[in-house]
Coordinates of C-alpha atoms and ligand atoms in Angstrom, one line a residue:
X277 CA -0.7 -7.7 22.3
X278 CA 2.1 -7.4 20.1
X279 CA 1.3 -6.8 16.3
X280 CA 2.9 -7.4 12.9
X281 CA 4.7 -4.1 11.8
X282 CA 2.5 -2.3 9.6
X283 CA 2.4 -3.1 6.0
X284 CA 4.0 -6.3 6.5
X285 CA 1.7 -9.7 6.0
X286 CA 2.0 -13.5 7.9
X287 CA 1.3 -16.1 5.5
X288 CA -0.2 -18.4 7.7
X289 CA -0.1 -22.3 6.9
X290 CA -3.6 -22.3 5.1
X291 CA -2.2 -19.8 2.3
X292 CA 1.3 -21.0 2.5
X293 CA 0.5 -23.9 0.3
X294 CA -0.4 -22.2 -2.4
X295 CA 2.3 -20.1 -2.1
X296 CA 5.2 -23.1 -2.2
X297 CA 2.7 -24.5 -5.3
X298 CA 3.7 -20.8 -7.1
X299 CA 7.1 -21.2 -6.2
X300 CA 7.6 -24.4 -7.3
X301 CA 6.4 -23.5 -10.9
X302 CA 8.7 -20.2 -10.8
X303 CA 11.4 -22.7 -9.9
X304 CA 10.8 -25.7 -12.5
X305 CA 9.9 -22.7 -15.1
X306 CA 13.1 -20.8 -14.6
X307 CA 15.0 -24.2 -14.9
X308 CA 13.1 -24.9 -18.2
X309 CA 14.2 -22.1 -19.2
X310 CA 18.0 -22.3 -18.3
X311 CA 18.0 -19.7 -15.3
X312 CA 20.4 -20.3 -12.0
X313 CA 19.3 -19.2 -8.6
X314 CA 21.2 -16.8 -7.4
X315 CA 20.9 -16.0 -3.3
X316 CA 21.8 -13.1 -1.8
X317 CA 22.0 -11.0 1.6
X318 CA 18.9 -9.1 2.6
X319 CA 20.9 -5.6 2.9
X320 CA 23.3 -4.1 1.1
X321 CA 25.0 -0.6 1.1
X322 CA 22.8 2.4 0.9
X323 CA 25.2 3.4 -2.1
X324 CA 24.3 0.3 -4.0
X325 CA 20.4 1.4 -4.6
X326 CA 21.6 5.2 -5.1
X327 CA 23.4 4.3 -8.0
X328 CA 21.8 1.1 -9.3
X329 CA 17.8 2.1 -8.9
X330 CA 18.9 5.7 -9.1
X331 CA 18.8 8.6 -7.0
X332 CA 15.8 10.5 -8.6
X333 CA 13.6 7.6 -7.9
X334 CA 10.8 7.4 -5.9
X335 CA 12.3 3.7 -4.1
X336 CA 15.4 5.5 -3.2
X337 CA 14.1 9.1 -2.0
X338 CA 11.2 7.8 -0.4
X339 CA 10.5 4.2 0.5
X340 CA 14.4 2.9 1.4
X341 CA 14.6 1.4 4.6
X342 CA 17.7 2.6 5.6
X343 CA 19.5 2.1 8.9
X344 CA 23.3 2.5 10.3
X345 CA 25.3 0.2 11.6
X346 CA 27.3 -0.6 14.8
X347 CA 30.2 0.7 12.6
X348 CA 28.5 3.7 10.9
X349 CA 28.1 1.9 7.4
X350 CA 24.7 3.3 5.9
X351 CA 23.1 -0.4 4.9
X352 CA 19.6 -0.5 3.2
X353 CA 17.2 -3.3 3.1
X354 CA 16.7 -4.7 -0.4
X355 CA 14.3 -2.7 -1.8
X356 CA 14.4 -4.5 -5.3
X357 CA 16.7 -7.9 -6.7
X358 CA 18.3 -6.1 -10.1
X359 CA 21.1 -3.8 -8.0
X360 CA 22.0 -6.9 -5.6
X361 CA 22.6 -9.1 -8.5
X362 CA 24.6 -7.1 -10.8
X363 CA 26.7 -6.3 -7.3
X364 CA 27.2 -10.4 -6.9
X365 CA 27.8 -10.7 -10.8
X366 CA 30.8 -7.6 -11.1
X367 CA 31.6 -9.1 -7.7
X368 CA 32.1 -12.7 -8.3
X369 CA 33.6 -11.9 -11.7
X370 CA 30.5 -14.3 -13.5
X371 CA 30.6 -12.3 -16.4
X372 CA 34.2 -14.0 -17.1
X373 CA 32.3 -17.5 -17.1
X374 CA 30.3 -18.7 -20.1
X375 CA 28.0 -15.8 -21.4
X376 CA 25.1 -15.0 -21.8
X377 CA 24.7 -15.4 -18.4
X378 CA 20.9 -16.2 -16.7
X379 CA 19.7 -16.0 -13.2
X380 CA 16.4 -15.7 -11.4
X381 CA 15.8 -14.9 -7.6
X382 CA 12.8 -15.4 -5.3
X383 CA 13.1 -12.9 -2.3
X384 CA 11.5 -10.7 -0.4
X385 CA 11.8 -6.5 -0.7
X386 CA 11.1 -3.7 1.5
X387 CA 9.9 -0.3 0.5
X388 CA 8.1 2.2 2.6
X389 CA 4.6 2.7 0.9
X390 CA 1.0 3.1 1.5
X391 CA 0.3 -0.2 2.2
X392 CA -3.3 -1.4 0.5
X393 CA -4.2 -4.6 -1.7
X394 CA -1.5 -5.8 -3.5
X395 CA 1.0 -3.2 -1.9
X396 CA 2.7 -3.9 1.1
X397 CA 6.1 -2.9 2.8
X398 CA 7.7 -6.3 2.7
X399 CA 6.5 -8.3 -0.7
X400 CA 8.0 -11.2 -2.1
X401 CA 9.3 -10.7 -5.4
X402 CA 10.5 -13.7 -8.5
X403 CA 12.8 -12.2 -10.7
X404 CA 15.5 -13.0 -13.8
X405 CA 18.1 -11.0 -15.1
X406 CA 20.1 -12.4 -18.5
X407 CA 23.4 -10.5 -18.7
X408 CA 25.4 -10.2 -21.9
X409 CA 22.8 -11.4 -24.5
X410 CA 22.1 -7.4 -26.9
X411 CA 19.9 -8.9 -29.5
X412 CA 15.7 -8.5 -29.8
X413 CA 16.1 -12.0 -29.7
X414 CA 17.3 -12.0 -25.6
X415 CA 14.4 -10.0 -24.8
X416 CA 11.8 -12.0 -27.1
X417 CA 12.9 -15.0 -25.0
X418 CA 12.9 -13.4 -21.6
X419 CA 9.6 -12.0 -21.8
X420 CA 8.2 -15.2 -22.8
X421 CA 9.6 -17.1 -20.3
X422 CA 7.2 -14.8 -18.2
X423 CA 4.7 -15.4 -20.2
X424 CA 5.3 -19.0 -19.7
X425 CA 5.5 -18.8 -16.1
X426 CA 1.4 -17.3 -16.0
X427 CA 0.5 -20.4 -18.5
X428 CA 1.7 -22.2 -16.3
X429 CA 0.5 -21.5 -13.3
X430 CA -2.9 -20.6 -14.8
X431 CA -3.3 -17.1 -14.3
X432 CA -5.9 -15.5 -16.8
X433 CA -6.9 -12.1 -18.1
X434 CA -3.6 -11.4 -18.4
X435 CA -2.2 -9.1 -21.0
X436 CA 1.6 -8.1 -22.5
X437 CA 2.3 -4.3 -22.6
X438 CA 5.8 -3.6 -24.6
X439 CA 7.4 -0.3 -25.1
X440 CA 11.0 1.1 -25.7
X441 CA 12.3 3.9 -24.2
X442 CA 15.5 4.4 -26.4
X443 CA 19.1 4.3 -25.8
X444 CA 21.8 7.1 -24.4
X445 CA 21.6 8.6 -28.0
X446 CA 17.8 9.3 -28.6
X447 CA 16.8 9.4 -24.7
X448 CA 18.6 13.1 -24.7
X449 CA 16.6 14.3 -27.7
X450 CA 13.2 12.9 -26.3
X451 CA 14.5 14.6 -22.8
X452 CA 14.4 17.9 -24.5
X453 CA 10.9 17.4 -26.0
X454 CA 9.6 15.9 -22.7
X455 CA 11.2 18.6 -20.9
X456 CA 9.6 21.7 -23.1
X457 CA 6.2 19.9 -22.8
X458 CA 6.0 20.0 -18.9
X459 CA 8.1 22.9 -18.3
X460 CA 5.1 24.5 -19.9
X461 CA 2.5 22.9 -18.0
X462 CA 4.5 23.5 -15.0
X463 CA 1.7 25.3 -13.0
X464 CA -0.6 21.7 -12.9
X465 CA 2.2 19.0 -11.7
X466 CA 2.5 17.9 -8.5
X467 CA 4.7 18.6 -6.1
X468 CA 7.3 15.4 -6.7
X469 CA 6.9 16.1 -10.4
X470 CA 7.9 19.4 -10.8
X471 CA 11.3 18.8 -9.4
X472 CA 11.9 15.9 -11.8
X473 CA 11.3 18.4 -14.7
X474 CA 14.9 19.2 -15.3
X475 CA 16.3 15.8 -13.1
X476 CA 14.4 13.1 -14.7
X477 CA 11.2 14.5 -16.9
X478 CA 10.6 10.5 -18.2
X479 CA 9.8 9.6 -14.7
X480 CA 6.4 12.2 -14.7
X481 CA 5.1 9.7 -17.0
X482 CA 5.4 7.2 -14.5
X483 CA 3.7 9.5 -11.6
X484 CA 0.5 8.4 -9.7
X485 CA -1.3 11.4 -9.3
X486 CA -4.6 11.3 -11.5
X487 CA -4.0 15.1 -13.2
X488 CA 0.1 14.2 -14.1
X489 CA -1.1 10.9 -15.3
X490 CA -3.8 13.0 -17.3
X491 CA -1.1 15.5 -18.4
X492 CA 1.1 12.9 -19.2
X493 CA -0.9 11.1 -21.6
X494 CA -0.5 13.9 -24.4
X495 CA 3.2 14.2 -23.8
X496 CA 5.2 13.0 -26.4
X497 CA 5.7 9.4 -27.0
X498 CA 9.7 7.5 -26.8
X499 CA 8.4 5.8 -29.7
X500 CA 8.5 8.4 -31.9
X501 CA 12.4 9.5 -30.9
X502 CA 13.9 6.1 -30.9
X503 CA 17.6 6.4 -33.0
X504 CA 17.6 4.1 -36.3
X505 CA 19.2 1.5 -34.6
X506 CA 16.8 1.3 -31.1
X507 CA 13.7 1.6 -34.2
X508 CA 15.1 -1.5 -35.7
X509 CA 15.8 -3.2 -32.1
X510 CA 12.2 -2.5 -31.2
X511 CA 10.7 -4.2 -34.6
X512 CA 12.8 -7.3 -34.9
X513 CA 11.1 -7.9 -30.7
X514 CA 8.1 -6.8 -32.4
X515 CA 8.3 -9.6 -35.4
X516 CA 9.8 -12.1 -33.2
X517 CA 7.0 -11.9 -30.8
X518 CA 4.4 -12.0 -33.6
X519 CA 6.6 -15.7 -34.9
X520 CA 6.0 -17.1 -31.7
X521 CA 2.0 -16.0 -31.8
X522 CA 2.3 -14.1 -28.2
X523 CA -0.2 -11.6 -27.9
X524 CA 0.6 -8.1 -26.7
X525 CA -0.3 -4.5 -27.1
X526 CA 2.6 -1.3 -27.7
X527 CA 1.8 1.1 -24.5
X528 CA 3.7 4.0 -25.4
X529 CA 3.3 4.9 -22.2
X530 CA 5.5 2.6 -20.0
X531 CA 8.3 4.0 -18.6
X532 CA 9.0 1.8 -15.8
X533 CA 9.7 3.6 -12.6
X534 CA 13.8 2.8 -11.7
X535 CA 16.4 5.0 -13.3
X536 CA 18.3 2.3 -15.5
X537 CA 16.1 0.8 -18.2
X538 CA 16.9 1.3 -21.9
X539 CA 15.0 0.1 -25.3
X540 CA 12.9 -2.4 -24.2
X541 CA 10.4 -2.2 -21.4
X542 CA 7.5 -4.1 -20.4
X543 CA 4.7 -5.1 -18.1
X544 CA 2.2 -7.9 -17.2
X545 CA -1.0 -6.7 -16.3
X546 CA -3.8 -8.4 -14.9
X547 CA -7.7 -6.9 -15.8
X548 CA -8.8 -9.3 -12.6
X549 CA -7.0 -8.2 -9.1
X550 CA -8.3 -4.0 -9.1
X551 CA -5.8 -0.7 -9.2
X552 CA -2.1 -2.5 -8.4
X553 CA -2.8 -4.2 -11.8
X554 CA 1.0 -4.5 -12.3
X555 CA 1.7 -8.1 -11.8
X556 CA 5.3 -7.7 -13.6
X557 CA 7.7 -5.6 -14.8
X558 CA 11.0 -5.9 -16.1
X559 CA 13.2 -4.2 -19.6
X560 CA 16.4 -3.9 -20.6
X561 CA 19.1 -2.3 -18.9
X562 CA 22.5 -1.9 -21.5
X563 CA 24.8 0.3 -19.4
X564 CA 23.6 -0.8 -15.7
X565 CA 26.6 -3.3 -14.6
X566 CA 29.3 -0.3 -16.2
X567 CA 27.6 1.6 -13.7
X568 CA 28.0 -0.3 -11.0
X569 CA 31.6 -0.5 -11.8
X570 CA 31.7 -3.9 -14.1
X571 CA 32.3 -4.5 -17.8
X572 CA 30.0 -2.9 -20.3
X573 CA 27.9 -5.7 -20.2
X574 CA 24.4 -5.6 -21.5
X575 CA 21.2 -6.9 -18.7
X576 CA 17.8 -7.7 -19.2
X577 CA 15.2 -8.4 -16.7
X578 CA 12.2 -8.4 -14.8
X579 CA 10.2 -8.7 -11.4
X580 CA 6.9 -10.3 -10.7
X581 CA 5.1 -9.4 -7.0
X582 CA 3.9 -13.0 -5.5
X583 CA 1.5 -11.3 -3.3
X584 CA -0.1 -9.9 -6.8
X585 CA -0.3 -13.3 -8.1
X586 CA -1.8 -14.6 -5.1
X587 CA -4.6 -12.4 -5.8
X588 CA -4.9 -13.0 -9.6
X589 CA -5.0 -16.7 -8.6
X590 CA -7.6 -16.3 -5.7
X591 CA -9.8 -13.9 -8.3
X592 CA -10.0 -17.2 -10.3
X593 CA -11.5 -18.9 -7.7
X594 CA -7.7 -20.9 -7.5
X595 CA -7.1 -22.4 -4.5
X596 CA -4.9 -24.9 -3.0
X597 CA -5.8 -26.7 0.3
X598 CA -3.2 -27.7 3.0
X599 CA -2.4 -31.7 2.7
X600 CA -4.5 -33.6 5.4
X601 CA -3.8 -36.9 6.9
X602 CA -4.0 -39.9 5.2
X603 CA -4.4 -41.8 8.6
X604 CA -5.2 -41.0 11.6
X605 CA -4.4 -44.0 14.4
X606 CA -6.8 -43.8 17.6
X607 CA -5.2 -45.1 20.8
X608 CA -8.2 -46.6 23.3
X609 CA -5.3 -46.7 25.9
X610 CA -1.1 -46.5 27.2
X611 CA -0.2 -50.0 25.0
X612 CA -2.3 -49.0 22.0
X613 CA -1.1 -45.6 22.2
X614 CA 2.4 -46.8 21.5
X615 CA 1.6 -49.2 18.6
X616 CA -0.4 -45.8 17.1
X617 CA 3.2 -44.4 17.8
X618 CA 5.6 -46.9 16.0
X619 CA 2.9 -47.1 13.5
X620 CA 3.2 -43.5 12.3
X621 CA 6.8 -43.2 12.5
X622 CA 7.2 -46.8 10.0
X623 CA 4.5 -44.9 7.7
X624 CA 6.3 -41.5 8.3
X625 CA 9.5 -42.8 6.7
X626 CA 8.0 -43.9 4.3
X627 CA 7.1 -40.8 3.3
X628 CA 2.8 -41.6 4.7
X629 CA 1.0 -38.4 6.3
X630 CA 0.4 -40.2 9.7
X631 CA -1.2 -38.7 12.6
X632 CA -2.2 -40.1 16.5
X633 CA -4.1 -39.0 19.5
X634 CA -1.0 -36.9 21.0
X635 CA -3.0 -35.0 23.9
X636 CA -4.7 -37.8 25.8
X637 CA -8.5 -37.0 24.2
X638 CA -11.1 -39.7 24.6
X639 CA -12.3 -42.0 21.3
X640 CA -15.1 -39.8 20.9
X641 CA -13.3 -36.7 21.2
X642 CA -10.4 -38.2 18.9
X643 CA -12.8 -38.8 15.7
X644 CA -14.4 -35.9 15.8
X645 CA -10.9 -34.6 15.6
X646 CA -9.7 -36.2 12.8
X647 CA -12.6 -35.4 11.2
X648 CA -12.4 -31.6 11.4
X649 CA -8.4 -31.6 10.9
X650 CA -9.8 -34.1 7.3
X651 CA -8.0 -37.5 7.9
X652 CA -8.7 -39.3 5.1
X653 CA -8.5 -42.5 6.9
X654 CA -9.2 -43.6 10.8
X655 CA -8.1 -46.7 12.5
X656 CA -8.8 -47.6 16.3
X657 CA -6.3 -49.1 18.3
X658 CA -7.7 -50.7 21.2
X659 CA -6.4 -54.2 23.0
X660 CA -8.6 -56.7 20.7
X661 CA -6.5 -54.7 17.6
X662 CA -3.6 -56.0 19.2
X663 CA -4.5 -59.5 20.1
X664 CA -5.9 -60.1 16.5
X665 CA -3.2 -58.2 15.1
X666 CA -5.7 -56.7 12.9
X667 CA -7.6 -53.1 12.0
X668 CA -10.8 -51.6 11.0
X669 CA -9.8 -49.1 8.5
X670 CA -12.4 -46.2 8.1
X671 CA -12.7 -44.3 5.0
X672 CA -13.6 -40.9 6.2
X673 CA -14.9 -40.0 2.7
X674 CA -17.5 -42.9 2.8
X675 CA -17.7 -44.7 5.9
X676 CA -16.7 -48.2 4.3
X677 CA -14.6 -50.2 6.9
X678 CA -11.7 -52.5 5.6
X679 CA -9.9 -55.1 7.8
X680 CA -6.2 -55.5 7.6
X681 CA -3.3 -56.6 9.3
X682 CA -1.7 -54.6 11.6
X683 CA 1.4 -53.8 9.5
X684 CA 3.0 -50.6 8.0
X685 CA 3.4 -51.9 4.5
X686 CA -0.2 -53.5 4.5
X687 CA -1.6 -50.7 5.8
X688 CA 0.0 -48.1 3.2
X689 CA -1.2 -50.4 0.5
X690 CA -4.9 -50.5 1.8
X691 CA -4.8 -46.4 1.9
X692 CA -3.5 -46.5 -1.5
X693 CA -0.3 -44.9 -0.8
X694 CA 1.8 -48.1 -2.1
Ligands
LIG281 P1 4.1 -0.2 -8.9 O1 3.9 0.7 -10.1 O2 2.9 -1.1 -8.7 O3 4.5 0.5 -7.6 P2 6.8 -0.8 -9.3 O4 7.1 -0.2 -10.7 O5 7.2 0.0 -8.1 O6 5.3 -1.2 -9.2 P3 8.8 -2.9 -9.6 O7 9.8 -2.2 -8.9 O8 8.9 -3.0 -11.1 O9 7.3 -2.3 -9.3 O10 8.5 -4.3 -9.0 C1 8.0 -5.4 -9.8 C2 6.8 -6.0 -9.3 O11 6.9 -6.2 -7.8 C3 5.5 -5.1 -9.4 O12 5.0 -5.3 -10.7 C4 4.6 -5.7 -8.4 O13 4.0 -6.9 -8.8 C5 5.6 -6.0 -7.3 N1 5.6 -4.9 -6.2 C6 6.3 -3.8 -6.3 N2 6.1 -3.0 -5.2 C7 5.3 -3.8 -4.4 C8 4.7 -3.6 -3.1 N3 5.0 -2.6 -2.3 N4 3.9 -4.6 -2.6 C9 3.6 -5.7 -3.3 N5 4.1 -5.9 -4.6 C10 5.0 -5.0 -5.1
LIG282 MG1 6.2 1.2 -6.8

């Protein structure tokens, strides 16, 4: 038998309801809230994630799947939403429209990883990115609209981690520091570590591994190099949060793994769905779009993982059943089987969850059907139906029996549908 590539999941109809429930909250939230949809291919050039996630980054050196195509072009599935969209932005020249600019995508990604709970090699991934807007003010407002988004859908236990991890002027100086402190516990870092002390020393903070993670925790803090200006950036969030009564907690300590983030960084983490805790992450990334060969124009963003979600929700005991039908029509033979038929289709336009005996079962057979599939309502069709022109209508709930006509709009009124 053929199987599912590893690491990859099916969402099968029982689960997918819950999922299109999420989705439609992102969506409402994210027009509540002013953001676009943007859609975009699946791949992109290879060169596209080298320069926008970063080359030092664990994405790009280890979980990118890359592939070549019938022409030789190097083309990577998306591993992240951020690079695509400031691609499509410089691309489609959006930053010459009215700024700030917001839009959110709902995709899915593809990384190469140890697949476990809550990590998987495709995910599905809401994100928003709000281009041109500098002030605390932008990213007070971004990060509670994510907030918003888990009132919304309910989610619980649930707590705001906020860092910054200064700008091109103090990063170099808290470099230096970072890079003396591990360059003298050199002996003790892993592997993947020890060549990021003199590319990317900021990113051992981010690493795994329970002794760098240990070492890392005494390693000096951005907050204490931030530049007078990203200090002052990094209070006004601070004061603006605290006007709007949001809760949150500084975590010196996030970094956020990709290459591009500057000042403001921050996480959603859940206390309720075990180690990939990480339900969002997102930060500010001034300098990005330049990069990618735009106007120096300033981005702010963030990602949530659906599949994490999915499990803060189900921890919560959250879950959302697959609709049922509201009536089930049971043909006794050939005539009544085509009065079940016109039947359904009249209640299917007008927009009635109809169902009928479609494979030929016996009566018997055909209740004890629509009772496992859950039709809220049963009616037999047999030729004394047809003659009287009239129905029992069987409340599956209770048992009660109603008589009515024969006739869509009756019908739909007796099921309380109308
Ligand atoms: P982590 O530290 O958990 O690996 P990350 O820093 O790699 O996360 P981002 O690139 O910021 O994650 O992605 C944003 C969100 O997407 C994460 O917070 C998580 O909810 C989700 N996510 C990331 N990678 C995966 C994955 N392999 N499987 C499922 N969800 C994922
Ligand atoms: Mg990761």
């Amino acid at each position: 038998m053929l199987q599912k590539p590893r690491g990859t999941i099916d969402i099968l109809p029982d689960k997918s309801v819950m999922w299109q429930k999420v989705e439609t909250i992102l969506r409402e939230t994210a027009a509540t809230h002013g953001y676009g949809e943007i859609r975009l291919p699946t791949f992109e050039v290879s060169e596209l994630y080298k320069r926008g996630v970063g080359d030092t980054s664990d994405v790009v050196q280890k979980e990118m799947y890359s592939f070549y195509d019938n022409d030789g072009r190097s083309l990577s599935l998306r591993p992240e939403g951020t690079a695509g969209v400031v691609r499509s932005v410089i691309e489609n020249s959006l930053t010459s429209g009215a700024m700030p600019l917001p839009v959110y995508y709902l995709i899915s990604c593809f990384r190469y990883e140890k697949p476990e709970a809550g990590r998987s090699r495709e995910f599905y991934q809401f994100g928003a990115e709000l281009f041109g807007a500098e002030q605390p003010c932008a990213d007070a407002d971004i990060i509670l609209f994510v907030a918003d988004i888990f009132k919304k859908l309910g989610i619980k236990d649930i707590s705001l981690e906020i860092n910054s991890i200064g700008c091109k002027h103090c990063r170099p100086i808290y470099n230096k520091a970072l890079h003396e402190y591990f360059e003298a516990r050199r002996s003790e870092l892993c592997d993947t570590c020890l060549s990021r002390i003199d590319s990317n020393p900021l990113r051992i903070l981010d690493c795994k591994s329970p002794i760098c993670s240990a070492i890392a925790e005494n390693a000096p803090k951005t907050i204490d190099y931030l530049c007078p200006e990203c200090a002052e950036h990094f209070n006004e969030l601070k004061s603006l949060l605290d006007a709007a009564g949001a809760d949150y907690k500084v975590n010196p300590s996030i970094v956020r793994g990709l290459d591009y983030y500057r000042r403001t960084v921050f996480e959603f983490v859940s206390t309720a769905i075990g180690s990939q805790s990480t339900i969002c992450g997102g930060g500010r990334y001034d300098g990005l779009v330049e990069e990618l060969g735009g106007p120096a124009i300033s981005g702010i963003g963030f990602a949530m993982g659906l599949t994490r979600i999915m499990l803060a929700l189900e921890a919560q005991g959250m879950v959302e059943k697959p609709q049922t039908a509201d009536i089930y029509f049971a043909p006794m033979d050939k005539k009544a089987l085509t009065f079940s038929f016109t039947m359904a289709q009249k209640l299917y336009d007008m927009g009635i969850r109809a169902d009928f005996d479609k494979v030929g079962r016996s009566l018997k057979a055909q209740m004890k059907y629509a009772d496992k599939t859950g039709a809220k309502y049963v009616a037999v069709i047999g030729e004394t139906e047809i003659e009287s022109g009239e129905i029992k209508l069987k409340s599956m709930a209770d048992s009660t029996e109603t008589v009515v006509s024969l006739d869509a709009e009756v019908i739909a009124k007796a099921i309380g549908k109308i």
